[in-house]
mmCIF file of C-alpha atoms in Angstrom:
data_model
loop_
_atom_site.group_PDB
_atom_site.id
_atom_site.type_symbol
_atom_site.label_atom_id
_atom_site.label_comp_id
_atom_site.label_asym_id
_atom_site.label_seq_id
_atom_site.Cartn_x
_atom_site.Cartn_y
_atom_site.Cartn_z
ATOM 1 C CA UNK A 912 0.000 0.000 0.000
ATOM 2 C CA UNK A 913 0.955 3.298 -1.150
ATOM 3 C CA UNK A 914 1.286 5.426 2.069
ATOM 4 C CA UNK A 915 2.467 8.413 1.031
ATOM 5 C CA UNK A 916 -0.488 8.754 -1.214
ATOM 6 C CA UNK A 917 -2.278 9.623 2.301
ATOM 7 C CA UNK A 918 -0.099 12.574 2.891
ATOM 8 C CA UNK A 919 0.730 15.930 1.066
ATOM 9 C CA UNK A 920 3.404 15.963 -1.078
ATOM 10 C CA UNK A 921 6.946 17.847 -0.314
ATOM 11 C CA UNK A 922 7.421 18.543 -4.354
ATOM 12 C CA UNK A 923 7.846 22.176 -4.680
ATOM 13 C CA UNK A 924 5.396 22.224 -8.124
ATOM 14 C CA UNK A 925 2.341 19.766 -6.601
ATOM 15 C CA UNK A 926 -0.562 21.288 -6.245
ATOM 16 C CA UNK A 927 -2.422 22.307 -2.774
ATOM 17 C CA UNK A 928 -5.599 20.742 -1.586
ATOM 18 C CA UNK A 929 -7.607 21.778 1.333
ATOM 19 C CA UNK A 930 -6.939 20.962 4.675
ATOM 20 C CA UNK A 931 -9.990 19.057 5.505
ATOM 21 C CA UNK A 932 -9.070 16.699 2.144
ATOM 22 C CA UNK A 933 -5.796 15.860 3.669
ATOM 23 C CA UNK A 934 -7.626 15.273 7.394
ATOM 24 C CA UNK A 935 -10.058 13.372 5.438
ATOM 25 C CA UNK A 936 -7.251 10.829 4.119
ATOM 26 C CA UNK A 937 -5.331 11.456 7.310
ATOM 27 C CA UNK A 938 -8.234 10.119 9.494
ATOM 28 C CA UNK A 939 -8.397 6.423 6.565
ATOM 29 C CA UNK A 940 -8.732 3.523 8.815
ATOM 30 C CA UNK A 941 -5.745 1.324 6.358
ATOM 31 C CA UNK A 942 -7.208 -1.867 7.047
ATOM 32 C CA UNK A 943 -6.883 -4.261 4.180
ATOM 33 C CA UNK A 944 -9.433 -6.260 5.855
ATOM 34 C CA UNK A 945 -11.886 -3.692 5.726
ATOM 35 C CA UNK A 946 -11.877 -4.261 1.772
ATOM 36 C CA UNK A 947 -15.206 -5.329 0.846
ATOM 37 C CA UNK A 948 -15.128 -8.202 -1.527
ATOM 38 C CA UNK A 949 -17.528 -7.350 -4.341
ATOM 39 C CA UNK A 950 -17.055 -8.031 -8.589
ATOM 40 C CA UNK A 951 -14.860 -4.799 -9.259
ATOM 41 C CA UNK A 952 -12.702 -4.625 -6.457
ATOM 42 C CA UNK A 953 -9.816 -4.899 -8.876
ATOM 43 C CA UNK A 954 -11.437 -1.724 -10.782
ATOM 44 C CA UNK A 955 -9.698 1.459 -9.487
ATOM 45 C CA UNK A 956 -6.667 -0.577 -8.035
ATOM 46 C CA UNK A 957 -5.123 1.569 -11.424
ATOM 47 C CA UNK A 958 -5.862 5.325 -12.311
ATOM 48 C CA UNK A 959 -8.317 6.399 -15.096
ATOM 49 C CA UNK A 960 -5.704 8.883 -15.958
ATOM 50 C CA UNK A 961 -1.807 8.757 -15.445
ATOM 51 C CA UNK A 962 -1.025 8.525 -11.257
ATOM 52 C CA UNK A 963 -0.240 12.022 -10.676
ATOM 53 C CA UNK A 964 1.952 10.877 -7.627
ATOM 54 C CA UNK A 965 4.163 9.320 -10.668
ATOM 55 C CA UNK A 966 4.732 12.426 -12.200
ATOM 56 C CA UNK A 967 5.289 14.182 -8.694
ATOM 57 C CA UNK A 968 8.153 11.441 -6.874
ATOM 58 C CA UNK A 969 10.208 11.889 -10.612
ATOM 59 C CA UNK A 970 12.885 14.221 -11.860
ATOM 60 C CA UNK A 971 14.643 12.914 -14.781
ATOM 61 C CA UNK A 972 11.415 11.017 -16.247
ATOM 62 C CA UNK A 973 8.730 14.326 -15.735
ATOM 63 C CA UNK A 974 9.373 15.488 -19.023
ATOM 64 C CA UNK A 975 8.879 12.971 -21.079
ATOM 65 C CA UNK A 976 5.844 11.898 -18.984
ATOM 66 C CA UNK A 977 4.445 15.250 -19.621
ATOM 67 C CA UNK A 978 4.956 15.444 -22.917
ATOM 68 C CA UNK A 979 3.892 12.087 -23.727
ATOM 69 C CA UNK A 980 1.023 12.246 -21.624
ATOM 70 C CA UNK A 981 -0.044 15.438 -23.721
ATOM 71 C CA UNK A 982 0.297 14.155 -26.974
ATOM 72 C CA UNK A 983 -2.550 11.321 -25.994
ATOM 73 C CA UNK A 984 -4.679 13.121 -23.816
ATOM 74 C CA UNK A 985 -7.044 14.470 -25.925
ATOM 75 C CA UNK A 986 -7.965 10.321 -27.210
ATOM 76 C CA UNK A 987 -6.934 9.386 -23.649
ATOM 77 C CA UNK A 988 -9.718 11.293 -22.101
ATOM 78 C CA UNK A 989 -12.473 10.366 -24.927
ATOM 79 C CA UNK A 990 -11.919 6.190 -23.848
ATOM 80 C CA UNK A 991 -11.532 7.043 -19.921
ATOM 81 C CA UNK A 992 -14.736 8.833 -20.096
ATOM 82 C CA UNK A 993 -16.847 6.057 -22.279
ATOM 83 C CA UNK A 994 -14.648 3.208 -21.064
ATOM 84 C CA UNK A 995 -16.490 0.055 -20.658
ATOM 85 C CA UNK A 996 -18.547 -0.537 -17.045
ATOM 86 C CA UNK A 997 -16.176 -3.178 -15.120
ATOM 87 C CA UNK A 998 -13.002 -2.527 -17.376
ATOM 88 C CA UNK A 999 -9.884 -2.276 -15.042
ATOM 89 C CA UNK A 1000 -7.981 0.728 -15.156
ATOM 90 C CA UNK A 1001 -3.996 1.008 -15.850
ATOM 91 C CA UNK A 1002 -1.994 0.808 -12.417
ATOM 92 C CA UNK A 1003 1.069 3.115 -12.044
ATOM 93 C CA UNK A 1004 3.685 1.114 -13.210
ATOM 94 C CA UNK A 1005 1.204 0.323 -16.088
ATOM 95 C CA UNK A 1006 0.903 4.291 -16.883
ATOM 96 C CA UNK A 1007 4.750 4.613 -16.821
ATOM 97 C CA UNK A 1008 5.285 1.364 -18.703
ATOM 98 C CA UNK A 1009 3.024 2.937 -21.578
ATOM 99 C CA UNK A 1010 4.171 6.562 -21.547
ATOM 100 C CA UNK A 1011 8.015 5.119 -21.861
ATOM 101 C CA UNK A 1012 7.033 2.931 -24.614
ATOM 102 C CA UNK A 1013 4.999 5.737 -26.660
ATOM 103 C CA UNK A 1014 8.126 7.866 -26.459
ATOM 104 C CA UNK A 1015 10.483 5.063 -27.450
ATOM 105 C CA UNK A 1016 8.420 4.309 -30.431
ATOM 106 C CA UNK A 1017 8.580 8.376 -31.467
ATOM 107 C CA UNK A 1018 12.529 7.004 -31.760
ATOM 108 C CA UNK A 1019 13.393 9.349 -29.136
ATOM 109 C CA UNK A 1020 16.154 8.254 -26.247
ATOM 110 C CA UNK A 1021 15.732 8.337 -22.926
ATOM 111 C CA UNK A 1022 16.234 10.989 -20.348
ATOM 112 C CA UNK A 1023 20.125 11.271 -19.614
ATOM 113 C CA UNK A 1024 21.800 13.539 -16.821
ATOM 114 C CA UNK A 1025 24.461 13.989 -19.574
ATOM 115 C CA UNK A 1026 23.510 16.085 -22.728
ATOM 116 C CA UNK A 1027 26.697 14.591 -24.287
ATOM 117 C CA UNK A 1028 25.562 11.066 -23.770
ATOM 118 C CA UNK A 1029 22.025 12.132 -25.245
ATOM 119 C CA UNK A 1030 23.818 13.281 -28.575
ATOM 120 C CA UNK A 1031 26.388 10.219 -28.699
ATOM 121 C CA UNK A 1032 23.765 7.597 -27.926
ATOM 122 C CA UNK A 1033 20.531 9.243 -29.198
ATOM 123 C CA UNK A 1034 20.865 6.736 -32.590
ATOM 124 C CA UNK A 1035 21.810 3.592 -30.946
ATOM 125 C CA UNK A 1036 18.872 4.189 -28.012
ATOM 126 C CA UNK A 1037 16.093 5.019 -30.379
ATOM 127 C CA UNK A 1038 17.153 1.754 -32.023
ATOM 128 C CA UNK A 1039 16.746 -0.433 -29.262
ATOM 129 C CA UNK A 1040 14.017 1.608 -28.244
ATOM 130 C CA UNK A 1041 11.694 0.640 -31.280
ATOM 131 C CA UNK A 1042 12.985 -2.761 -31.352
ATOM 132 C CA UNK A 1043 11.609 -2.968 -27.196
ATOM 133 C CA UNK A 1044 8.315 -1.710 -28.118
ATOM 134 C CA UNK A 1045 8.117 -4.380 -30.876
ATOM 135 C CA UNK A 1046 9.280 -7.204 -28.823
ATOM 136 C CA UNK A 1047 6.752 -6.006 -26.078
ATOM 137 C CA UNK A 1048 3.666 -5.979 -27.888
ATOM 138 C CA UNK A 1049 4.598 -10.070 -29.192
ATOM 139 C CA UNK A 1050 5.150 -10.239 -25.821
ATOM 140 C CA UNK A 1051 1.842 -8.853 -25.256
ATOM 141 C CA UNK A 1052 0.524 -10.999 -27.841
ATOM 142 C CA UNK A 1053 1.325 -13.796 -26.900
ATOM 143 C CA UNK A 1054 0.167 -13.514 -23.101
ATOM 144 C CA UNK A 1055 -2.724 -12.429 -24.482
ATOM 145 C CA UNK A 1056 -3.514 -15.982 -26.512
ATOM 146 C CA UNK A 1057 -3.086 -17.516 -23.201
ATOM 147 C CA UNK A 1058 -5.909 -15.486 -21.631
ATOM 148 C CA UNK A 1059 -3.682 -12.975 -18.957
ATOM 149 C CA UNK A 1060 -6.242 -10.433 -18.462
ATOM 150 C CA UNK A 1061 -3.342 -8.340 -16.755
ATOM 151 C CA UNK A 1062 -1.896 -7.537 -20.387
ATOM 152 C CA UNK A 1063 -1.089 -4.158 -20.948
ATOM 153 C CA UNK A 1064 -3.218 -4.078 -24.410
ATOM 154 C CA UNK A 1065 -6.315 -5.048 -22.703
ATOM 155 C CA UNK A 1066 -5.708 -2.605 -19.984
ATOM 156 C CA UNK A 1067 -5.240 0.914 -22.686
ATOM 157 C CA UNK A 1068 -7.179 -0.584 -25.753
ATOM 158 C CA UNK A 1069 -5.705 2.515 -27.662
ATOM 159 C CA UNK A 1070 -4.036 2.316 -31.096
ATOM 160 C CA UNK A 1071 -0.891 4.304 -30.621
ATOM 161 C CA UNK A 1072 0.492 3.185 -33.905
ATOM 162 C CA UNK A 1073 0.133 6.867 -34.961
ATOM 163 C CA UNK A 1074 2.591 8.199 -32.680
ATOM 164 C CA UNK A 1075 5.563 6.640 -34.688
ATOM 165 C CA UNK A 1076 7.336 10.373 -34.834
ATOM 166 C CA UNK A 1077 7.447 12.887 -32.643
ATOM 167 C CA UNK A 1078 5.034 15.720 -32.913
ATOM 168 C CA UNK A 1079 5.007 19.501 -31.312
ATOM 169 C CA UNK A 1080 2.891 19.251 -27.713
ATOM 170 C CA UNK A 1081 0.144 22.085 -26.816
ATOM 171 C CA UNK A 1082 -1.116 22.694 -23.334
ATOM 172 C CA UNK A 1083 -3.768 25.038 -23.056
ATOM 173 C CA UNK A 1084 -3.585 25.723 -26.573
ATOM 174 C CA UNK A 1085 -0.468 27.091 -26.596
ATOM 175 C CA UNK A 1086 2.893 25.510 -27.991
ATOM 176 C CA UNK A 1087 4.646 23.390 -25.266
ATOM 177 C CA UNK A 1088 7.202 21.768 -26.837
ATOM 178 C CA UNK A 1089 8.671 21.445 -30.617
ATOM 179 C CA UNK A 1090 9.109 18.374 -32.344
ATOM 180 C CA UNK A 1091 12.840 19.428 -32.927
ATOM 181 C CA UNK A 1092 12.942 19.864 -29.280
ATOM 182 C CA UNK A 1093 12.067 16.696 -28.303
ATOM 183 C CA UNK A 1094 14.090 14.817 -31.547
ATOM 184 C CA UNK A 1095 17.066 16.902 -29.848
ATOM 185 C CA UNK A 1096 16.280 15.953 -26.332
ATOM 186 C CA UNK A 1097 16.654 19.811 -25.463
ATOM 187 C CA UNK A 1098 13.370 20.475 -23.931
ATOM 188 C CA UNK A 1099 12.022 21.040 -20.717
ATOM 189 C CA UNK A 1100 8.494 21.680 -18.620
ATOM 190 C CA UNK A 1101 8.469 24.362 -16.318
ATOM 191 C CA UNK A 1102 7.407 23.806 -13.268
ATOM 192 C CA UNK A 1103 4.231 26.264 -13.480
ATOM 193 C CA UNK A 1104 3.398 24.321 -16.198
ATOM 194 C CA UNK A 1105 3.764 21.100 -14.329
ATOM 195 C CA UNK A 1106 1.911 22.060 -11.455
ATOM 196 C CA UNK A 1107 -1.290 22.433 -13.732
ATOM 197 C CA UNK A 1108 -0.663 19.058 -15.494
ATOM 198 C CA UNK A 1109 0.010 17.162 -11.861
ATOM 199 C CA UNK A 1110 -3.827 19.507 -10.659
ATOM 200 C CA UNK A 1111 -5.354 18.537 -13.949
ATOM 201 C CA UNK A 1112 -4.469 14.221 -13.298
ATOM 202 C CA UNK A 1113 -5.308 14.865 -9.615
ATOM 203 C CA UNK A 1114 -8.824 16.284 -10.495
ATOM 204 C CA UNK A 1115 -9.924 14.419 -13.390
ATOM 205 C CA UNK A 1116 -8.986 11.022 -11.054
ATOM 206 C CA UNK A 1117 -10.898 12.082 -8.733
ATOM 207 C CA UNK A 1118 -13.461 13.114 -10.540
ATOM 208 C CA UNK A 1119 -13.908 9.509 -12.961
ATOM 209 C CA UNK A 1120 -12.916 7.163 -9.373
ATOM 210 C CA UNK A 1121 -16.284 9.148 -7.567
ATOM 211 C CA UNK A 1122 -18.383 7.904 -10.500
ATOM 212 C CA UNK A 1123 -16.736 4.839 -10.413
ATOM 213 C CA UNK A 1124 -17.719 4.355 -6.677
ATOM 214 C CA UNK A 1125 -21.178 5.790 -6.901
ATOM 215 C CA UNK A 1126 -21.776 2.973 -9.860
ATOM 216 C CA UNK A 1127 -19.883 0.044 -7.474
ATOM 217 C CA UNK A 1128 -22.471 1.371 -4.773
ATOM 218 C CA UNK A 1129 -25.976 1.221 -7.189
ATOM 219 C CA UNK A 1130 -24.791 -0.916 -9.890
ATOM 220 C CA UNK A 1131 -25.899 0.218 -13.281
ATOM 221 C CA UNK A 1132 -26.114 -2.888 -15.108
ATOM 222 C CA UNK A 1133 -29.955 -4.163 -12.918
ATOM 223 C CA UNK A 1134 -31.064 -0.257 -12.731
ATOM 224 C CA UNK A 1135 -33.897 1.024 -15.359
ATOM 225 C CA UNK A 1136 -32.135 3.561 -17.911
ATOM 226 C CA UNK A 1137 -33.704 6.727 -15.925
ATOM 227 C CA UNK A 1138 -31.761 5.565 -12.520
ATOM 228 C CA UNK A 1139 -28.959 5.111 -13.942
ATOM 229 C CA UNK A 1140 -29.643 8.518 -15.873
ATOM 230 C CA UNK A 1141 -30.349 10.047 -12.542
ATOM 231 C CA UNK A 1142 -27.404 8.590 -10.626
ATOM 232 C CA UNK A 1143 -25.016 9.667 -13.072
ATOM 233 C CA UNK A 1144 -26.917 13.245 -13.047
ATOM 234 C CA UNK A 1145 -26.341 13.514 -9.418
ATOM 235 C CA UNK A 1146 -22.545 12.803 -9.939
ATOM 236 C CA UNK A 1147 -22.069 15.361 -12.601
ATOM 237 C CA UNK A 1148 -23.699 18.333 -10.221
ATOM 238 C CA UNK A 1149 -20.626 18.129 -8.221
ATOM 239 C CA UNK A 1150 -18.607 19.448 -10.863
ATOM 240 C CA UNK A 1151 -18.378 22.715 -12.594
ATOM 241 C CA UNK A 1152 -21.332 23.101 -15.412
ATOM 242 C CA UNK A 1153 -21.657 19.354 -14.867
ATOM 243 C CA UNK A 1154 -18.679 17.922 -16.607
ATOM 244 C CA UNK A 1155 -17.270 15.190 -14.944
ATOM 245 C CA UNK A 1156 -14.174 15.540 -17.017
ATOM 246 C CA UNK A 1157 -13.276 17.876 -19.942
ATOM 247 C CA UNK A 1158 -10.655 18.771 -22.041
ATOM 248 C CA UNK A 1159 -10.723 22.483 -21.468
ATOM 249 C CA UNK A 1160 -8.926 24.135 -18.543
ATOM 250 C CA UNK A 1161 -10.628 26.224 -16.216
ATOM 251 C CA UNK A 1162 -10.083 29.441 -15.998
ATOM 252 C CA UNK A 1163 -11.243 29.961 -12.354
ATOM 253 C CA UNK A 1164 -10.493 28.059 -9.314
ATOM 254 C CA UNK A 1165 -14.061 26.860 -8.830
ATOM 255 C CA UNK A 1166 -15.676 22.665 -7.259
ATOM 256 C CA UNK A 1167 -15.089 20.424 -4.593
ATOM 257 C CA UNK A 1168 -11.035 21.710 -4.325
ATOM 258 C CA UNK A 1169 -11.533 25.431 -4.502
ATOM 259 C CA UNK A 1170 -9.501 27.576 -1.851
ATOM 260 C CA UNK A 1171 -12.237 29.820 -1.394
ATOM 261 C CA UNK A 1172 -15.623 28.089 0.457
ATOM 262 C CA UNK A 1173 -18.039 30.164 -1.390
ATOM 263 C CA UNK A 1174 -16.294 28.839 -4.830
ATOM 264 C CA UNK A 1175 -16.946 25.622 -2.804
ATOM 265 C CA UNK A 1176 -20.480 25.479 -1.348
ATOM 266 C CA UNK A 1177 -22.854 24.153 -4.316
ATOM 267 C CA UNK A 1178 -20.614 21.314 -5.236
ATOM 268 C CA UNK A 1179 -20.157 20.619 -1.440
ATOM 269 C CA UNK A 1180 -24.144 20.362 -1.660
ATOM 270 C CA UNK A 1181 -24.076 18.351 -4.201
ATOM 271 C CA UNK A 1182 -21.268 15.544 -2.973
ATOM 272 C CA UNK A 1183 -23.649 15.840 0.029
ATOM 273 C CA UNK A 1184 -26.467 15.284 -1.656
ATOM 274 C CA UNK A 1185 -25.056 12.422 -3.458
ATOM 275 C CA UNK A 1186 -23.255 10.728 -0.537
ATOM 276 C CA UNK A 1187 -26.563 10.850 1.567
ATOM 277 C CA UNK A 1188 -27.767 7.459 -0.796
ATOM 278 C CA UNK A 1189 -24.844 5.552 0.092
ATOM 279 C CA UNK A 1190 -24.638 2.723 2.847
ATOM 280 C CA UNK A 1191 -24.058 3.398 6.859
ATOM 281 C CA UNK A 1192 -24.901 5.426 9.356
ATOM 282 C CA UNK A 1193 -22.810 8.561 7.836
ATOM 283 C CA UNK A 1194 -24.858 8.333 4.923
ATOM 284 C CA UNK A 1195 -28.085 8.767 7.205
ATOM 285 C CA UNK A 1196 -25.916 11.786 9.151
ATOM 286 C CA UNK A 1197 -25.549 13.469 5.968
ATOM 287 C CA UNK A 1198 -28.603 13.370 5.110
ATOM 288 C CA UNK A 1199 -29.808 14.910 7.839
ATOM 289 C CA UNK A 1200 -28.019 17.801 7.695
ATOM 290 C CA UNK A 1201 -29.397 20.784 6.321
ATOM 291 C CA UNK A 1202 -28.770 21.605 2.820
ATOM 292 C CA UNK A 1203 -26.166 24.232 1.498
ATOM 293 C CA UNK A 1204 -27.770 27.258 0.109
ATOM 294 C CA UNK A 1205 -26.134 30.238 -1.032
ATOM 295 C CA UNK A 1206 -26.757 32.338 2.485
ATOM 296 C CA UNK A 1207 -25.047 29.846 4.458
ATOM 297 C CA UNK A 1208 -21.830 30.295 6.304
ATOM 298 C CA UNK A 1209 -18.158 29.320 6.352
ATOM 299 C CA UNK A 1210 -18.738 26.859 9.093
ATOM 300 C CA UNK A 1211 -21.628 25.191 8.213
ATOM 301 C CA UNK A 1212 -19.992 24.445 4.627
ATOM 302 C CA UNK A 1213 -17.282 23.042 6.651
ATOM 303 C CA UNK A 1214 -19.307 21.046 8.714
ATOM 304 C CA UNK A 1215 -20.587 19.300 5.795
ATOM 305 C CA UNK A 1216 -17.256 19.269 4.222
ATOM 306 C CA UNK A 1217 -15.461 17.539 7.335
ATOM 307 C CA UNK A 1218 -18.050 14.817 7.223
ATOM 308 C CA UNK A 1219 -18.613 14.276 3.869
ATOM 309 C CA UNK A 1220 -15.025 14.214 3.056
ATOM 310 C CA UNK A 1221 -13.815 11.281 5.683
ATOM 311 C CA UNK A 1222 -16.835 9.411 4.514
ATOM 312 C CA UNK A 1223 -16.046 9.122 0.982
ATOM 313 C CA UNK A 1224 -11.853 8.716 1.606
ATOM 314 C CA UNK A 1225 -13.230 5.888 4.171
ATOM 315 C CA UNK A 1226 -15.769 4.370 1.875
ATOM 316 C CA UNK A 1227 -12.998 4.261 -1.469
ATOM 317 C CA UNK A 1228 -10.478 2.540 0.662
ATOM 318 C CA UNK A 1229 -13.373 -0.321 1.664
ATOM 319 C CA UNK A 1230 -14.316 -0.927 -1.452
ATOM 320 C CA UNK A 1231 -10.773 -0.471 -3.225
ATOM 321 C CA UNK A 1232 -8.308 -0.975 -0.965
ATOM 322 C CA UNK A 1233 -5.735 2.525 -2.085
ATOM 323 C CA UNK A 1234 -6.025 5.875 -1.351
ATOM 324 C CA UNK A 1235 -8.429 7.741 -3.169
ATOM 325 C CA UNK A 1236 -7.138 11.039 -5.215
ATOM 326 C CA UNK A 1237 -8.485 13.997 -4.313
ATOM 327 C CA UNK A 1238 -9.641 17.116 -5.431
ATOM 328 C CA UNK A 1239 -6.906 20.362 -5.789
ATOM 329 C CA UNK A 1240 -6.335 23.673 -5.643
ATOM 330 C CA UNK A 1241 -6.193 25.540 -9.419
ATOM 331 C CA UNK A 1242 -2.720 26.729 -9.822
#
């Protein structure tokens, strides 16, 4: 079990989160034999998008996760948003696995401490690069003929065939990074830049591994099409204008991770809302409590906010054994 995923992190570009989010994963009970044993406890034991905690505990390797990252998000975030009901998500060493391969097959080498070793070796790396990716996916193959359902392959189900050169990288519409620049190995992510990529994965998780436990919770596949409709409704009101995840980034700092509590208080409503419908005692608290309405104060948002909050970080970990991301701060 990742531990440190229950505490902030040290790196001077991640992203800040509330203080009652951190008390909420603080306060986790981290028994493994709480885990519930249900059909899709294996489901979120990956990320929907790349671990952010990945691109946070690296130095040489946060480039080129960054930039590869970029290149696919735009088709990443189209399948993790219409992926398959049950379908196991990548696990971090699956995410890093892929985003090293995708740059490999560009024919790009590695990160190197030594811009002289980049030049010397750049021809001989990209070689063996390609011909790694190639031996992978028969490896690939052939695990999956004998019915592994822990295959990489099955876990992405994305053609990356396309990405067999490098290509210039936007963020936020704006040119990140050249295609020279990466051929040359002379590039680099700044760490503003970073910081929004790290608040984006830390979000968007978040955001896909609520739904994901609201569906575990009142399974879709036995509900009439207007509950499941309405269930998925009642998700999507905890997020700005009701997208779970987009592809455009905010431009203010506004749902469930805002600094400011008024920026905060209909989504709060909302997760409360949503939350009251689940199993337990906390679930009956919540929904109790008095609901959120535009006159009231700092402290009763918080009093919903302390509760709510240790109730779903509690509820994840039974049902999926792992910390649960959270949502952040926009840089």
């Amino acid at each position: 079990m990742a531990l440190h995923k229950f505490e902030p992190s040290s790196v001077h570009f991640a992203p800040s989160a509330n203080e009652v989010w951190w008390e909420a994963l603080k306060a986790v009970v981290k028994d493994v034999t709480r885990v519930h044993s249900h059909p899709n406890r294996g489901l979120l034991r990956g990320y929907a998008l790349p671990d952010p905690h990945a691109f946070l505990k690296t130095t040489s390797r946060l480039d080129m996760y960054c930039a590869c990252w970029l290149m696919i998000r735009p088709l990443w975030i189209n399948l993790a948003t219409h992926r398959q009901a049950g379908r196991a998500y990548p696990q971090p060493q699956d995410w890093k696995t892929f985003l090293t391969d995708l740059y490999l097959q560009m024919g790009l080498s590695l990160p190197s401490s030594s811009s002289v070793a980049v030049s010397t070796t750049h021809k001989k790396s990209s070689a063996l690069g390609k011909r790694k990716v190639r031996q992978d996916r028969q490896d690939r193959s052939k695990r999956q003929k004998t019915g592994d359902e822990r295959v990489e392959v099955d876990m992405f189900n994305v053609d990356i065939s396309e990405f067999s050169s490098p290509s210039d990288v936007f963020w936020r519409d704006e040119l990140l990074i050249t295609k020279d620049s990466l051929t040359s190995s002379r590039y680099s992510v700044v760490s503003s830049v970073a910081r929004e990529i790290v608040w984006e994965l830390f979000n968007s998780n978040f955001a896909l591994e609520l739904l994901a436990t609201d569906r575990v919770i009142f399974p879709r596949d036995h509900s009439e099409l207007y509950s499941v409709l309405e269930r998925d409704a009642l998700v999507a009101e905890c997020f700005p204008d009701g997208v779970v995840v987009g592809l455009n980034y905010p431009l203010t700092d506004t749902g469930l991770g805002a600094f400011d509590w008024r920026d905060r208080i209909q989504y709060v409503e909302a997760f409360r809302s949503l939350l009251s419908a689940w199993n337990g005692p906390v679930a009956g608290q919540l929904g109790r409590m008095s609901a959120l309405v535009a006159t009231s104060s700092e402290s009763e948002v918080l009093a919903v906010e302390r509760l709510a909050y240790r109730f779903y970080c509690q509820t994840f970990f039974d049902y999926f054994g792992r910390a649960p991301s959270i949502p952040h701060q926009r840089p």
